[in-house]
Amino acid sequence: MIPFVRHTGRVAALPRVNVDTDQIIPKQFLKRIERTGFGQFLFFDWRLRADGTLHPGFELNQPAAAGASVLLACANFGCGSSREHAPWALAEYGFRALIAPSFADIFFNNCCQNGLLPVVLAADLVAELFRRAQAASNGYLLTVDLEAQQVSDAAGFAASFAIDPYRRELLLRGLDQIGATLLEEARIAAFESRRRSSWAGDSG
Amino acid sequence: MTGSERGVMPKTLFEKVWEAHLVREPADESGPALLYVDLHLVHEVTSPQAFEGLRLAGRRVRQPARTLATVDHNVPTGARDLPIADPVSAQQLRVLEQNARDFGVELFGLGSPDQGIVHVIGPEQGATQPGMLIVCGDSHTSTHGAFGALAFGIGTSEVEHVLATQCLVQSRPRTLAVRFTGRPGAGVTPKDFILALIGRIGPDGATGQVIEYTGEAVSRLSMEGRMTICNMSIEGGARAGMIAPDAVTLRYLAGRPRAPRGTAWDRAATEWLALASDPGARYDREVTLDVATLEPQVTWGTNPGMVAAISGLVPNPLRFDSESERSAAERALEYMGLVPDAPLEGTPVDRVFLGSCTNARIEDLRSAASVLRGRRVSPRVRAMVVPGSMRVKAAAEAEGLDVVFREAGFEWRNAGCSMCLGMNEDVLGSGERCASTSNRNFEGRQGKGGRTHLMSPPMAAAAALAGRLVDVRKYL
Ligand code: SF4
């Protein structure tokens, strides 16, 4: 996993609530057995027209959003299916950080597993970012600093965000969660032997 | 957990199960805990990259006996003896077979009499048991909470993590008690309870929370009805839904292939009944819904929270409070091809889908069949039944339900997810409108441009007969 320390990038603004993972990556693309190759299908039904050309009305296709790496989104982003193909597609398309008032739980976890930083900011702050993004017709840049836990722009916006220290550490160092858990082998083994001797319901 | 292990503080069902699985407590207030997983269910779509990750790292599956795999999302539901038409689907199924063999995991493959939707087979096999911590790379894993298990949907990286370590890293959710009170009127089912609840709290109303469903209306439900409710917890944003084990739970589990037997059963049963929330246990939040006031529900929009009573009108976006709700409703109505303030009842439907992990168990099929018996599906409708598992299918055939469905004009198919998500050939065409017993009405969920109305099995059966959205109570 690529570490995430600090990132400055162009913002794409997607002012829609409850964006579900079926929209982020439709089911017809879930048949691949690799973790790669999903970026081209991101927001497929919204981003592309039936003939395969870009849909001019879709937010990510606006010139100001070209090459964007920070996605500004609305409440409950990533709801629905647990498909990790959604963060895979977002990351491969070029996003490094997502900012929204709230994310669906499973999606939030999936992003962290892939070095894609989900930042939760209060709704009024996100609304202010949407305003600033809209006003900047030539593209709007944001800096997302995980080390300092802060989102800022060049025009004086600065807001801090919370993230639990465990996830922050893994993201900062680009660490694999499995490796971290395997270090706890002694505890896991102890739990298993305790469980074997005490739990009636365990027939597995 | 035994009584003597319990502290003086009254605990909720969730707290008891959570604490019994703590391998490591969180390092601090906001941090995640390390939890032990009793049962890991696996299917073909969210597992290939996880097994591949193990292979690349030279890791094994830590507890193959706690891992159970099936194929469901991608499988054709037509004839099982034909080769699979889609080579990419076929590859995904082959890869799971190979992975199951290589890593020693039991698989209910295509052709197995036990194959079915992952959330149908766990309970049906008695693999799902009270007090367990259950995970699966699928958001509707919440279904298993109906047994008083704590069941989370997880992503593929977490699937790999659980395969390798048998543990899950998870931050502690808050608790929400949902009390369903009263007696439902005729034609009002558990599906209507949960749709009405999501309509009330919204599609993110329970984000970060585990719901415990309580109240007399829940106690009176069968296990299958309870599963329907817990299944859709995720549509309200919840991490999980749970219901305390009781006599109904025990009756359902007794004698199932993987349930304990003999003295082990007696011991287990005692422990399971002790899982119920203690009197005076505190939840972070409580919501009460009187099901006696409910009518059959039907969704009108593009998320399950966009729902109304069948006698209601298509909502007018102008009447929503916030700009974001207004624009979401406008967008949804445009997608759904509905007109504000028009009656929902009477909206013509083209397709009817009776299936999915929400509503494709034997009782669901019975309740739909009782509406259909001796009647004919409208000529404008193509209707299909996709049983939740091959066992459900066999049980239905033993009761003659297949004949009822066929004579009414339904297609009678093999088990799988089918048109719940349209990964196989069962899809809606663009603009087609479907009365569906599944759980998601997202844009394109059942096929690009397809329009989904979620409802109960009897409501879907009635829609098939009428060729339009209709109040099932007219057919009772
Ligand atoms: S039936 Fe639908 S919701 Fe259930 S597991 Fe299959 S695809 Fe998911």
mmCIF file of N, CA, C and O in Angstrom, chain A residues 19-50:
data_model
loop_
_atom_site.group_PDB
_atom_site.id
_atom_site.type_symbol
_atom_site.label_atom_id
_atom_site.label_comp_id
_atom_site.label_asym_id
_atom_site.label_seq_id
_atom_site.Cartn_x
_atom_site.Cartn_y
_atom_site.Cartn_z
ATOM 1 N N VAL A 19 -24.508 8.414 -2.499
ATOM 2 C CA VAL A 19 -23.928 7.763 -3.677
ATOM 3 C C VAL A 19 -23.542 6.339 -3.278
ATOM 4 O O VAL A 19 -22.743 6.135 -2.366
ATOM 5 N N ASP A 20 -24.155 5.363 -3.949
ATOM 6 C CA ASP A 20 -23.928 3.971 -3.545
ATOM 7 C C ASP A 20 -22.839 3.332 -4.397
ATOM 8 O O ASP A 20 -22.498 3.838 -5.470
ATOM 9 N N THR A 21 -22.311 2.217 -3.901
ATOM 10 C CA THR A 21 -21.178 1.582 -4.591
ATOM 11 C C THR A 21 -21.601 0.928 -5.908
ATOM 12 O O THR A 21 -20.759 0.656 -6.751
ATOM 13 N N ASP A 22 -22.905 0.705 -6.094
ATOM 14 C CA ASP A 22 -23.379 0.238 -7.398
ATOM 15 C C ASP A 22 -23.138 1.314 -8.460
ATOM 16 O O ASP A 22 -22.938 0.996 -9.634
ATOM 17 N N GLN A 23 -23.196 2.600 -8.069
ATOM 18 C CA GLN A 23 -22.921 3.674 -9.034
ATOM 19 C C GLN A 23 -21.415 3.820 -9.230
ATOM 20 O O GLN A 23 -20.945 4.065 -10.330
ATOM 21 N N ILE A 24 -20.671 3.685 -8.133
ATOM 22 C CA ILE A 24 -19.219 3.881 -8.214
ATOM 23 C C ILE A 24 -18.612 2.844 -9.157
ATOM 24 O O ILE A 24 -17.786 3.165 -9.998
ATOM 25 N N ILE A 25 -19.062 1.598 -9.011
ATOM 26 C CA ILE A 25 -18.600 0.556 -9.941
ATOM 27 C C ILE A 25 -19.732 -0.459 -10.154
ATOM 28 O O ILE A 25 -20.015 -1.280 -9.296
ATOM 29 N N PRO A 26 -20.420 -0.348 -11.298
ATOM 30 C CA PRO A 26 -21.570 -1.230 -11.550
ATOM 31 C C PRO A 26 -21.176 -2.706 -11.601
ATOM 32 O O PRO A 26 -20.037 -3.047 -11.921
ATOM 33 N N LYS A 27 -22.161 -3.545 -11.306
ATOM 34 C CA LYS A 27 -21.910 -4.986 -11.110
ATOM 35 C C LYS A 27 -21.306 -5.699 -12.294
ATOM 36 O O LYS A 27 -20.604 -6.688 -12.117
ATOM 37 N N GLN A 28 -21.552 -5.192 -13.512
ATOM 38 C CA GLN A 28 -21.035 -5.959 -14.661
ATOM 39 C C GLN A 28 -19.511 -5.994 -14.689
ATOM 40 O O GLN A 28 -18.920 -6.760 -15.427
ATOM 41 N N PHE A 29 -18.883 -5.148 -13.831
ATOM 42 C CA PHE A 29 -17.418 -5.123 -13.820
ATOM 43 C C PHE A 29 -16.826 -5.865 -12.628
ATOM 44 O O PHE A 29 -15.639 -5.777 -12.357
ATOM 45 N N LEU A 30 -17.671 -6.596 -11.904
ATOM 46 C CA LEU A 30 -17.180 -7.271 -10.697
ATOM 47 C C LEU A 30 -16.688 -8.682 -10.981
ATOM 48 O O LEU A 30 -16.403 -9.429 -10.060
ATOM 49 N N LYS A 31 -16.625 -9.053 -12.235
ATOM 50 C CA LYS A 31 -16.282 -10.443 -12.528
ATOM 51 C C LYS A 31 -14.788 -10.666 -12.645
ATOM 52 O O LYS A 31 -14.342 -11.794 -12.774
ATOM 53 N N ARG A 32 -14.031 -9.573 -12.621
ATOM 54 C CA ARG A 32 -12.572 -9.718 -12.711
ATOM 55 C C ARG A 32 -12.055 -10.365 -11.437
ATOM 56 O O ARG A 32 -12.612 -10.186 -10.369
ATOM 57 N N ILE A 33 -10.960 -11.082 -11.570
ATOM 58 C CA ILE A 33 -10.410 -11.742 -10.383
ATOM 59 C C ILE A 33 -9.143 -11.042 -9.908
ATOM 60 O O ILE A 33 -8.464 -11.511 -9.015
ATOM 61 N N GLU A 34 -8.838 -9.871 -10.508
ATOM 62 C CA GLU A 34 -7.682 -9.085 -10.072
ATOM 63 C C GLU A 34 -8.164 -7.861 -9.300
ATOM 64 O O GLU A 34 -9.335 -7.533 -9.327
ATOM 65 N N ARG A 35 -7.205 -7.182 -8.655
ATOM 66 C CA ARG A 35 -7.529 -5.943 -7.964
ATOM 67 C C ARG A 35 -7.403 -4.727 -8.879
ATOM 68 O O ARG A 35 -7.612 -3.598 -8.455
ATOM 69 N N THR A 36 -7.001 -4.960 -10.097
ATOM 70 C CA THR A 36 -6.723 -3.837 -10.993
ATOM 71 C C THR A 36 -7.672 -3.854 -12.188
ATOM 72 O O THR A 36 -8.369 -4.840 -12.421
ATOM 73 N N GLY A 37 -7.669 -2.766 -12.913
ATOM 74 C CA GLY A 37 -8.467 -2.707 -14.138
ATOM 75 C C GLY A 37 -9.841 -2.103 -13.925
ATOM 76 O O GLY A 37 -10.681 -2.141 -14.824
ATOM 77 N N PHE A 38 -10.093 -1.532 -12.745
ATOM 78 C CA PHE A 38 -11.433 -1.017 -12.453
ATOM 79 C C PHE A 38 -11.582 0.482 -12.717
ATOM 80 O O PHE A 38 -12.687 0.985 -12.844
ATOM 81 N N GLY A 39 -10.441 1.211 -12.769
ATOM 82 C CA GLY A 39 -10.490 2.673 -12.909
ATOM 83 C C GLY A 39 -11.286 3.127 -14.120
ATOM 84 O O GLY A 39 -12.074 4.069 -14.049
ATOM 85 N N GLN A 40 -11.117 2.425 -15.223
ATOM 86 C CA GLN A 40 -11.805 2.809 -16.461
ATOM 87 C C GLN A 40 -13.329 2.683 -16.348
ATOM 88 O O GLN A 40 -14.058 3.231 -17.175
ATOM 89 N N PHE A 41 -13.794 1.935 -15.333
ATOM 90 C CA PHE A 41 -15.238 1.716 -15.200
ATOM 91 C C PHE A 41 -15.862 2.550 -14.076
ATOM 92 O O PHE A 41 -17.034 2.401 -13.750
ATOM 93 N N LEU A 42 -15.057 3.428 -13.477
ATOM 94 C CA LEU A 42 -15.556 4.249 -12.373
ATOM 95 C C LEU A 42 -16.789 5.044 -12.819
ATOM 96 O O LEU A 42 -16.758 5.675 -13.873
ATOM 97 N N PHE A 43 -17.823 5.032 -11.998
ATOM 98 C CA PHE A 43 -19.070 5.770 -12.293
ATOM 99 C C PHE A 43 -19.531 5.521 -13.730
ATOM 100 O O PHE A 43 -19.992 6.434 -14.419
ATOM 101 N N PHE A 44 -19.400 4.297 -14.185
ATOM 102 C CA PHE A 44 -19.587 3.978 -15.595
ATOM 103 C C PHE A 44 -20.882 4.548 -16.178
ATOM 104 O O PHE A 44 -20.872 5.211 -17.209
ATOM 105 N N ASP A 45 -22.012 4.283 -15.486
ATOM 106 C CA ASP A 45 -23.304 4.678 -16.050
ATOM 107 C C ASP A 45 -23.539 6.184 -15.987
ATOM 108 O O ASP A 45 -24.400 6.709 -16.690
ATOM 109 N N TRP A 46 -22.811 6.865 -15.114
ATOM 110 C CA TRP A 46 -22.954 8.322 -15.015
ATOM 111 C C TRP A 46 -21.931 9.026 -15.905
ATOM 112 O O TRP A 46 -22.182 10.080 -16.454
ATOM 113 N N ARG A 47 -20.745 8.438 -15.984
ATOM 114 C CA ARG A 47 -19.616 9.120 -16.621
ATOM 115 C C ARG A 47 -19.634 8.984 -18.148
ATOM 116 O O ARG A 47 -19.199 9.864 -18.862
ATOM 117 N N LEU A 48 -20.157 7.845 -18.611
ATOM 118 C CA LEU A 48 -20.104 7.563 -20.040
ATOM 119 C C LEU A 48 -21.498 7.437 -20.632
ATOM 120 O O LEU A 48 -22.431 6.978 -19.976
ATOM 121 N N ARG A 49 -21.621 7.857 -21.894
ATOM 122 C CA ARG A 49 -22.880 7.669 -22.605
ATOM 123 C C ARG A 49 -22.901 6.287 -23.239
ATOM 124 O O ARG A 49 -21.883 5.587 -23.255
ATOM 125 N N ALA A 50 -24.070 5.927 -23.775
ATOM 126 C CA ALA A 50 -24.230 4.581 -24.345
ATOM 127 C C ALA A 50 -23.196 4.309 -25.435
ATOM 128 O O ALA A 50 -22.735 3.178 -25.603
#
